[in-house]
Amino acid sequence: MIKEVDYKKLKRSFDISTIDLNKSVIDSPTRPLIGQDRALEALEFGIGNKGGGFNIYVSGYPGSGKLKAVNHFLEEKAKVEEAPGDWCYVNNFKDPYCPKKLALPKGGAEIFRDEINKIIEEGKQMLIKAFESKEYADKRQQIISEYQQQEVGLFEDLYRKASVNNFIIQRTPIEILVIPVDNAGNPLNSKKFRQLSEKKRKEILDKQTELHNELITLLKKNRELERARHSSLMELEKNVALYAIETILEELKEKYKNFQDVLSYLDEVKNDILDNLEEILVSQTDVIEGIGPERNKKFIKYEVNVITDNAKLEGAPIIMELNPTYNNLFGKVEHESQMGTLITNFTLIRGGALHRANGGYLILPLKELLLNYFSWDSLKRALSNNEIVIEDPGERLGFFSAKSLKPDPIPLDVQIILIGSPIWYYLLYEYDEEFKELFKVKAEFDTTMAYNSRNVKDFAGVTYKILEENNLLPLEEKAMARLIEQAARMAGDQKKLSLKFREIRDILHEADHYSRLDSSKVITVSHVLKAIEARYFRSNLIQEKINEMIKRNTLMIPVSETRVGQINGLSVIDLGDITFGKPNKITVSIASGKLGLVDIEREAKLGGKIHTKGVLILQGYLLEKYAQNKSMSLIASLVFEQSYSEIEGDSASSAELFAILSSLSGLPIKQGIAVTGSVNQKGEIQPVGAINEKIEGYFEVCKQGSLTGDQGVIIPAGNLDNLMLKDELVQAVKEEKFHIWAISNIDEGLEILTGTPAGKLLKSGSFTKNSVHALVDKRIEALNSNIMPTEVKKTPAKSKKKSVRKRQS
């Protein structure tokens, strides 16, 4: 007879008294990634190995603490690295729609911006002062006077010649006239001119033409003088301006003599100032109504737009962008509304997370990255080209948009750490060719770690850190032991601890709440237990409703008596915040026929693929066990009673097989014993998941009536290490009010359920007399005998001869 599982093996009580958990000797945590040696090794290799596609994919399930752990690990690595320099954008005086980038040392961007602003402000004052000086006025007047004298000398001979020939030269606003005069110096009018002889008129006209032509020639020379005068004045202004601003610029050029881009920019600023002196010297500020506070638009082109400022940064930057939209990653070019029109300039360029992380590390959640349009493809392009391009996303789709800027791309030197679940990694690796080239390092986080003294210290260290960071009450030693026990239950293994510290933190918060309600100065074991039970109670309404239906026999689940071809299998319901076990009545009907096993769930399209596979395995078991020397002709109809949703999984396949064998043998099954476990074609019982929830779920059902001492659960022997049952259930087993058996094969389960030996196959091909297998084999033979062979109708000889003759004819 199979022995029951000893109650001492139904859970593990953790004795941590021998482990030094003194907070003063625990570094919280003692290592960046506790229990994550595999992930730690991957991160050690990947971090700092920038370029060549050695970006990192951190794979793990939610709640495993991977994000916080990676961030902590990066902080330790990044602080010993050199901080990157700054980046800024400045005006491109040749093409304002393509702003130029400038690279500056750490903290240099803000300083450079202030220096440029200071130069422009000082330059304006110095220019105004220079152009208002007496020296400038004297030199300007000297130039004007010199050219005026040349102009007078240019026309002096012409005026004299005109006077000798009785002509005067008269200037009007629109022209210069050569007018003949009489001896008294009065202009000849038309009447007097007509009274002159024809010869005299001709002489006057010829002379007038001659003087006019000379005048035109002199006017051309005069215009050249004016241009020369203007050039001289402009040269004077440039020399004065150059003298005024070059002193300031020279100091700045000396400072940035090793930065060629900065020197080029300073020269461009100087040239633009010299080319626009008149505009700069205008004192009146342009004001445009309706666009905000008054500001001088003329000097925006000399501003410096700081994109990244790492002045206060110690070590390499670590940026975590939890909302990786395209603009948040790559930056954007903003626009302003002016008179109903969108305008922009280089000062409206805004950097993104890639700019801030440049030279360091950028942590991104993969799911959110994939959900945002353009983000994933643009990130891959940036990593492949090693540059950050700021552009309007609409342009990539060919949409019409307002004219925008195309800033210089900024070189990219960053290591991307993607945080995501394992399924995303496998999908991207399979279907995205660029992913495997860009993310060559996989750091996979486990959800559990082995139970040993080092890991217990680490677990306690993280727990103390949670208490400290959240200002929670201290935890007594017994409460810590109970929390470790809960971690083992969460892991579903007596030899492991869960690393889902998010759930551990929630338990501590709730335990702290109950502790303060009791005016306690520490969190005790009772507070931890109350927190665990309260969390379960808030979520188990559906379980209670199902149990109530079982109690009222709305769901017919018998937990006493014995019945043929009927058994209670155990399933599990996962609602997200709670997982609980539920018994299911499985029945089997046997009849003669050729259909074999009929899975009603499959026929009704309520059975999943794994469940269907489990049923087909049962058929394989029956064929190997009972059809070695004979055929097997039967119909076995199998169903989960009162089940109206899809059935998936094979954890009830052993229960289904027990029900089939009971129906074939005619031996009744004890209804107080529920079964869970999958089976293979050789009759071996295989481990299943959620074993604790299944046992506790059935225990709750039995406890509703009364525990008779005949009730219990059969589980796979391979699940013994997974048992971390509630104290109440362990106590019931100890008092023999409830039982748990662990079996390795079908035969062991048959003996427990029927009280009859399973039997062994003898050399003769039969089974042990009066055993379960013998009864099953006998029933199969009886079913086979009910199937009559098909009769072959014989044709009478006479008819046969006629047909032969007919064929011969």
Short mmCIF file of C-alpha atoms in Angstrom, two decimals, residues 164-353:
data_model
loop_
_atom_site.label_atom_id
_atom_site.label_comp_id
_atom_site.label_asym_id
_atom_site.label_seq_id
_atom_site.Cartn_x
_atom_site.Cartn_y
_atom_site.Cartn_z
CA VAL A 164 31.75 131.37 -71.58
CA ASN A 165 29.34 130.00 -74.16
CA ASN A 166 26.29 131.65 -72.55
CA PHE A 167 24.93 128.46 -70.93
CA ILE A 168 24.00 127.62 -67.37
CA ILE A 169 23.73 124.13 -65.83
CA GLN A 170 20.68 123.77 -63.65
CA ARG A 171 19.88 120.73 -61.43
CA THR A 172 16.28 119.67 -60.82
CA PRO A 173 14.98 116.78 -58.65
CA ILE A 174 14.65 114.59 -61.72
CA GLU A 175 17.32 115.82 -64.17
CA ILE A 176 20.22 118.19 -64.96
CA LEU A 177 19.52 120.79 -67.68
CA VAL A 178 21.90 122.74 -69.97
CA ILE A 179 20.06 126.06 -70.61
CA PRO A 180 21.21 128.82 -73.02
CA VAL A 181 21.18 132.41 -71.70
CA ASP A 182 21.36 135.88 -73.22
CA ASN A 183 24.07 138.44 -72.60
CA ALA A 184 22.30 139.56 -69.44
CA GLY A 185 22.44 136.01 -68.07
CA ASN A 186 18.72 135.37 -68.43
CA PRO A 187 17.55 132.03 -69.88
CA LEU A 188 16.42 132.22 -73.49
CA ASN A 189 12.73 131.55 -73.76
CA SER A 190 11.13 130.04 -76.83
CA LYS A 191 10.13 133.40 -78.30
CA LYS A 192 13.60 134.88 -78.11
CA PHE A 193 15.12 131.61 -79.38
CA ARG A 194 12.87 131.70 -82.51
CA GLN A 195 13.86 135.32 -83.22
CA LEU A 196 17.47 134.24 -83.63
CA SER A 197 18.86 133.40 -87.02
CA GLU A 198 18.83 129.84 -88.13
CA LYS A 199 22.63 129.72 -88.04
CA LYS A 200 22.66 131.08 -84.51
CA ARG A 201 20.05 128.59 -83.36
CA LYS A 202 22.05 125.73 -84.86
CA GLU A 203 25.22 126.90 -83.08
CA ILE A 204 23.35 127.08 -79.76
CA LEU A 205 21.84 123.61 -80.21
CA ASP A 206 25.15 122.06 -81.24
CA LYS A 207 26.87 123.65 -78.28
CA GLN A 208 24.09 122.53 -75.97
CA THR A 209 24.46 118.95 -77.21
CA GLU A 210 28.20 119.09 -76.76
CA LEU A 211 27.88 120.41 -73.22
CA HIS A 212 25.16 117.83 -72.44
CA ASN A 213 27.38 114.96 -73.63
CA GLU A 214 30.26 116.26 -71.53
CA LEU A 215 27.84 116.52 -68.61
CA ILE A 216 26.77 112.90 -69.01
CA THR A 217 30.39 111.81 -69.04
CA LEU A 218 31.08 113.82 -65.91
CA LEU A 219 27.97 112.38 -64.23
CA LYS A 220 29.28 108.89 -64.85
CA LYS A 221 32.56 109.89 -63.28
CA ASN A 222 30.62 111.50 -60.45
CA ARG A 223 28.73 108.26 -59.79
CA GLU A 224 32.05 106.46 -59.63
CA LEU A 225 33.16 109.06 -57.10
CA GLU A 226 29.99 108.49 -55.10
CA ARG A 227 30.54 104.72 -55.12
CA ALA A 228 34.13 105.25 -54.09
CA ARG A 229 32.98 107.59 -51.35
CA HIS A 230 30.41 105.00 -50.17
CA SER A 231 33.06 102.26 -50.25
CA SER A 232 35.43 104.43 -48.31
CA LEU A 233 32.76 105.16 -45.74
CA MET A 234 31.86 101.45 -45.51
CA GLU A 235 35.52 100.56 -45.19
CA LEU A 236 35.82 103.12 -42.43
CA GLU A 237 32.76 101.64 -40.66
CA LYS A 238 34.10 98.10 -41.01
CA ASN A 239 37.51 99.09 -39.74
CA VAL A 240 35.98 100.88 -36.79
CA ALA A 241 33.61 97.95 -36.12
CA LEU A 242 36.36 95.40 -36.60
CA TYR A 243 38.57 97.23 -34.16
CA ALA A 244 35.66 97.36 -31.70
CA ILE A 245 34.74 93.66 -31.76
CA GLU A 246 37.96 91.94 -32.73
CA THR A 247 39.47 92.61 -29.32
CA ILE A 248 36.64 90.65 -27.69
CA LEU A 249 36.70 87.87 -30.28
CA GLU A 250 40.45 87.36 -30.08
CA GLU A 251 40.20 86.42 -26.43
CA LEU A 252 37.48 83.87 -27.24
CA LYS A 253 39.40 82.50 -30.21
CA GLU A 254 42.44 81.91 -28.03
CA LYS A 255 40.29 79.96 -25.58
CA TYR A 256 38.80 77.74 -28.29
CA LYS A 257 41.87 77.45 -30.50
CA ASN A 258 41.60 73.62 -30.47
CA PHE A 259 37.95 73.65 -31.59
CA GLN A 260 37.94 74.32 -35.31
CA ASP A 261 34.14 74.38 -35.58
CA VAL A 262 33.94 77.03 -32.87
CA LEU A 263 36.61 79.18 -34.57
CA SER A 264 34.73 78.95 -37.87
CA TYR A 265 31.53 79.95 -36.14
CA LEU A 266 33.18 82.96 -34.48
CA ASP A 267 34.46 84.12 -37.85
CA GLU A 268 30.97 83.79 -39.27
CA VAL A 269 29.56 85.83 -36.40
CA LYS A 270 32.18 88.55 -36.99
CA ASN A 271 31.48 88.69 -40.73
CA ASP A 272 27.73 88.81 -40.20
CA ILE A 273 28.08 91.70 -37.74
CA LEU A 274 30.25 93.59 -40.22
CA ASP A 275 27.80 92.90 -43.04
CA ASN A 276 24.81 94.08 -41.01
CA LEU A 277 26.17 97.05 -39.09
CA GLU A 278 23.30 99.32 -40.04
CA GLU A 279 20.72 96.80 -38.78
CA ILE A 280 22.62 96.16 -35.57
CA LEU A 281 23.02 99.84 -34.79
CA VAL A 282 19.29 100.50 -35.05
CA SER A 283 18.26 101.11 -31.47
CA GLN A 284 14.54 100.58 -31.90
CA THR A 285 13.41 97.06 -30.99
CA ASP A 286 11.04 95.23 -33.27
CA VAL A 287 7.83 94.36 -31.49
CA ILE A 288 5.23 92.03 -32.92
CA GLU A 289 1.89 92.12 -31.20
CA GLY A 290 0.28 88.93 -29.98
CA ILE A 291 3.30 86.60 -29.80
CA GLY A 292 4.40 87.08 -26.22
CA PRO A 293 6.80 89.41 -24.45
CA GLU A 294 8.84 91.99 -26.33
CA ARG A 295 12.20 90.81 -27.58
CA ASN A 296 14.74 91.84 -30.14
CA LYS A 297 14.39 89.48 -33.07
CA LYS A 298 17.50 90.81 -34.82
CA PHE A 299 19.90 89.16 -32.38
CA ILE A 300 18.32 85.66 -32.19
CA LYS A 301 20.65 84.51 -34.95
CA TYR A 302 23.61 84.99 -32.60
CA GLU A 303 22.16 82.88 -29.78
CA VAL A 304 23.47 79.43 -28.81
CA ASN A 305 20.90 76.64 -28.35
CA VAL A 306 22.22 74.21 -25.73
CA ILE A 307 21.03 70.65 -26.46
CA THR A 308 22.94 68.79 -23.75
CA ASP A 309 24.53 70.24 -20.62
CA ASN A 310 26.59 67.74 -18.62
CA ALA A 311 28.14 70.28 -16.25
CA LYS A 312 26.80 68.59 -13.13
CA LEU A 313 27.26 65.04 -14.42
CA GLU A 314 29.71 62.74 -12.65
CA GLY A 315 30.61 59.79 -14.84
CA ALA A 316 28.67 58.51 -17.84
CA PRO A 317 24.98 59.49 -18.07
CA ILE A 318 22.26 56.92 -17.33
CA ILE A 319 18.90 57.88 -18.83
CA MET A 320 15.71 55.90 -18.31
CA GLU A 321 12.99 56.85 -20.80
CA LEU A 322 9.75 55.12 -19.81
CA ASN A 323 7.70 56.86 -22.52
CA PRO A 324 9.85 56.35 -25.65
CA THR A 325 7.83 58.33 -28.18
CA TYR A 326 9.68 59.48 -31.27
CA ASN A 327 9.99 63.06 -30.01
CA ASN A 328 11.03 61.98 -26.53
CA LEU A 329 13.82 59.87 -28.02
CA PHE A 330 15.12 61.99 -30.90
CA GLY A 331 14.00 65.48 -29.98
CA LYS A 332 11.94 67.83 -32.14
CA VAL A 333 11.79 71.19 -33.86
CA GLU A 334 9.12 73.35 -32.29
CA HIS A 335 7.14 76.02 -34.16
CA GLU A 336 5.68 79.34 -33.10
CA SER A 337 2.53 80.93 -34.44
CA GLN A 338 3.13 84.40 -35.87
CA MET A 339 0.31 86.24 -37.58
CA GLY A 340 -1.40 82.89 -38.25
CA THR A 341 1.75 81.34 -39.72
CA LEU A 342 3.98 78.70 -38.16
CA ILE A 343 7.59 79.81 -38.04
CA THR A 344 10.67 78.26 -36.52
CA ASN A 345 14.38 78.83 -36.03
CA PHE A 346 17.34 76.97 -34.62
CA THR A 347 16.63 78.14 -31.04
CA LEU A 348 13.44 76.00 -31.09
CA ILE A 349 15.34 72.73 -31.54
CA ARG A 350 14.81 70.45 -28.55
CA GLY A 351 16.94 67.43 -27.68
CA GLY A 352 15.67 63.97 -26.73
CA ALA A 353 16.70 61.06 -24.52
#
